[in-house]
XYZ file of C-alpha atoms in Angstrom:
232
model
C 137.077 69.137 94.110
C 139.425 71.797 93.908
C 138.637 75.379 95.174
C 139.590 76.403 91.132
C 136.610 74.222 89.930
C 134.404 75.194 92.616
C 131.624 77.137 91.228
C 131.046 80.986 92.140
C 127.440 81.132 93.556
C 125.328 83.680 91.173
C 124.204 86.496 92.544
C 120.854 87.034 94.363
C 118.007 88.383 91.781
C 116.536 91.614 93.506
C 112.641 91.942 93.227
C 111.290 95.420 92.233
C 108.143 97.083 92.394
C 107.383 100.132 90.406
C 104.771 102.625 91.681
C 103.643 106.122 89.232
C 100.287 107.310 88.507
C 101.772 106.895 84.966
C 101.151 103.067 83.665
C 103.826 104.122 80.896
C 106.088 105.219 83.495
C 105.625 101.905 85.227
C 105.815 100.563 81.656
C 109.191 102.341 81.228
C 110.817 101.934 84.391
C 109.845 98.139 84.096
C 111.697 97.416 80.606
C 114.959 99.306 81.894
C 114.776 97.174 85.554
C 114.460 93.976 83.278
C 116.125 94.704 79.926
C 119.798 96.308 81.223
C 119.983 94.686 84.582
C 121.422 91.265 82.842
C 119.070 89.185 85.235
C 119.828 90.967 88.335
C 116.526 92.372 88.749
C 113.244 91.216 88.415
C 110.188 93.442 88.408
C 107.588 91.458 90.689
C 104.598 94.355 90.150
C 103.272 97.991 88.857
C 100.957 100.018 90.392
C 99.410 103.531 89.930
C 98.184 104.189 92.940
C 99.436 103.664 97.383
C 96.752 101.733 98.215
C 97.396 98.970 96.166
C 101.279 99.405 96.356
C 100.625 98.915 99.637
C 98.607 95.536 99.299
C 101.442 94.261 97.022
C 104.110 94.643 99.007
C 102.453 93.150 101.645
C 102.012 90.002 99.322
C 105.113 89.628 97.238
C 107.825 91.070 99.567
C 109.834 93.120 97.059
C 113.370 94.426 97.867
C 112.893 97.661 96.621
C 109.816 99.958 95.171
C 110.857 102.589 93.309
C 107.854 105.000 94.421
C 106.587 107.983 93.021
C 106.059 111.167 94.821
C 103.120 113.078 93.664
C 100.072 110.452 92.909
C 96.216 111.424 93.753
C 94.703 109.971 96.989
C 97.670 108.771 99.106
C 101.060 110.173 97.692
C 104.135 108.642 97.445
C 105.393 109.888 100.876
C 102.767 108.603 103.085
C 102.973 105.383 100.917
C 106.442 105.012 101.686
C 105.684 105.420 105.344
C 102.885 102.866 105.430
C 105.521 100.540 103.470
C 108.348 100.662 105.742
C 106.142 100.241 108.754
C 105.366 96.561 106.950
C 107.015 93.764 108.797
C 108.569 92.539 105.944
C 109.723 96.246 104.638
C 111.114 96.714 101.533
C 113.802 99.663 100.219
C 112.064 102.777 98.735
C 113.569 104.833 96.136
C 111.414 107.936 95.226
C 110.994 107.931 91.918
C 110.983 111.409 90.445
C 111.033 114.108 87.746
C 111.225 117.470 89.699
C 112.415 117.647 93.663
C 109.521 120.147 95.126
C 110.606 122.000 98.256
C 110.792 119.740 101.377
C 109.965 116.489 99.356
C 113.489 115.026 99.738
C 113.300 115.667 103.656
C 109.898 114.540 103.954
C 110.778 111.543 102.195
C 113.576 110.484 104.301
C 111.790 111.180 107.168
C 109.021 108.937 105.670
C 111.965 106.215 105.438
C 112.887 106.557 101.998
C 116.719 105.829 101.345
C 117.431 107.481 98.002
C 116.211 109.242 94.643
C 115.719 107.936 91.200
C 115.328 110.239 88.774
C 112.884 109.190 85.464
C 115.779 111.026 83.200
C 118.378 108.762 85.254
C 120.532 106.799 82.596
C 119.088 103.178 82.814
C 122.937 102.001 83.903
C 122.646 104.360 87.075
C 118.573 103.199 87.770
C 120.539 100.051 88.190
C 123.050 100.833 90.404
C 120.967 102.524 92.913
C 118.590 99.756 93.029
C 121.533 97.390 93.637
C 123.366 99.249 95.769
C 120.741 100.151 98.213
C 119.869 96.784 98.938
C 123.501 96.633 100.155
C 122.386 99.266 103.103
C 123.921 102.578 100.856
C 121.869 105.283 100.307
C 121.161 106.560 96.803
C 121.028 110.388 96.716
C 121.619 112.001 93.209
C 122.970 115.469 93.265
C 119.798 117.034 92.904
C 118.020 115.291 95.672
C 121.606 115.807 98.004
C 121.676 119.690 97.162
C 117.947 119.955 98.083
C 118.570 118.423 101.442
C 121.311 120.543 102.246
C 119.050 123.141 101.319
C 116.809 122.063 103.663
C 118.841 121.465 106.540
C 120.130 124.972 106.002
C 116.725 126.679 105.711
C 115.787 125.238 108.964
C 118.758 126.226 110.972
C 117.549 129.676 112.253
C 114.776 127.963 113.490
C 116.284 125.801 114.998
C 118.574 127.890 116.990
C 115.722 130.406 117.613
C 113.818 127.284 119.376
C 116.817 126.205 121.143
C 117.245 130.094 122.502
C 114.019 130.486 123.464
C 113.826 127.006 125.541
C 117.103 128.130 127.105
C 115.374 131.606 128.501
C 112.273 129.847 129.313
C 114.126 127.419 131.499
C 114.846 130.887 133.689
C 112.859 131.701 136.913
C 110.084 134.606 135.451
C 112.027 137.451 137.474
C 115.636 136.484 136.096
C 113.995 135.765 132.574
C 112.987 139.197 133.016
C 115.941 140.576 133.876
C 117.531 139.109 130.850
C 115.209 140.570 128.472
C 115.829 143.986 129.527
C 119.660 143.943 129.466
C 119.461 142.751 126.401
C 117.258 145.721 124.837
C 120.619 147.621 126.555
C 118.904 148.822 130.162
C 121.525 149.347 132.959
C 121.076 147.670 136.111
C 119.553 150.741 137.956
C 116.702 150.782 134.982
C 116.134 147.534 135.109
C 115.349 147.590 138.957
C 113.130 150.637 138.439
C 111.184 149.218 136.424
C 110.712 145.824 137.814
C 110.281 147.754 141.247
C 113.540 146.110 143.168
C 116.844 147.134 144.060
C 119.304 147.230 141.914
C 121.275 145.128 143.827
C 118.495 142.229 143.296
C 118.619 143.221 139.361
C 122.370 142.316 139.325
C 121.379 139.015 141.628
C 119.331 137.947 138.983
C 121.673 138.607 135.932
C 124.180 136.846 137.734
C 122.084 133.734 138.739
C 120.882 133.656 135.019
C 124.601 133.844 133.698
C 125.704 131.158 135.974
C 122.524 128.620 135.187
C 123.381 129.485 131.469
C 126.938 129.631 131.808
C 126.897 132.711 129.410
C 128.603 136.342 130.285
C 125.916 139.479 129.558
C 126.938 140.234 126.004
C 126.053 136.399 125.142
C 122.941 136.486 127.201
C 122.022 139.596 124.810
C 122.976 137.552 122.068
C 120.638 134.397 123.012
C 117.976 136.983 123.158
C 118.324 138.331 119.864
C 118.626 134.760 118.758
C 115.235 133.956 120.725
C 113.629 137.054 118.165
C 110.827 137.919 120.972
C 108.670 140.658 120.822
C 110.476 143.984 123.172
C 109.580 143.842 126.840
C 106.465 146.235 127.420
């Protein structure tokens, strides 16, 4: 048989479970995935709570789970975490209509690989289900925007915590001189407050600067980022 006569193998059917506390949503998603996918997707089950979803996934081993977030009892994020811990873990796409604050980040941390809106066009939903099986994260515009916003909101906190970690790594006396210098005290004033010589105060600052590879201005900026209470 020549190559031209060889049959092209049919693509594998992707199995999907739909989890939503509203049975009508489960039914609608099941119809969309079945009727619009031309046989590429098969819905193996639907569930209305997280505990049942984990039990079904353990037995059925679906390729993809569409997971509602807000459910009574065990919510979709915790259910996702448990699904992703299974020996044969399915891909999980969060099934949402709204994206409350921190939902995207928490879902990703639990193991979700993308989001599907309940109002997406059938073709978009099917494409996301198929593409996630190929290892492509599936984030719609709204979830991308929120994830970026959440990361931006965390940056000041992360920078503060990093600054505090650097300051806390210094010996206590060096740290104290750095804090006082950041408040605008001169070496002589620092020495007087700490009951040390001016030479020792200068040595403490120099040692701290060497350890952190910073000059006096950069040390002051570091203290500013750390957002510490004023030295009493």
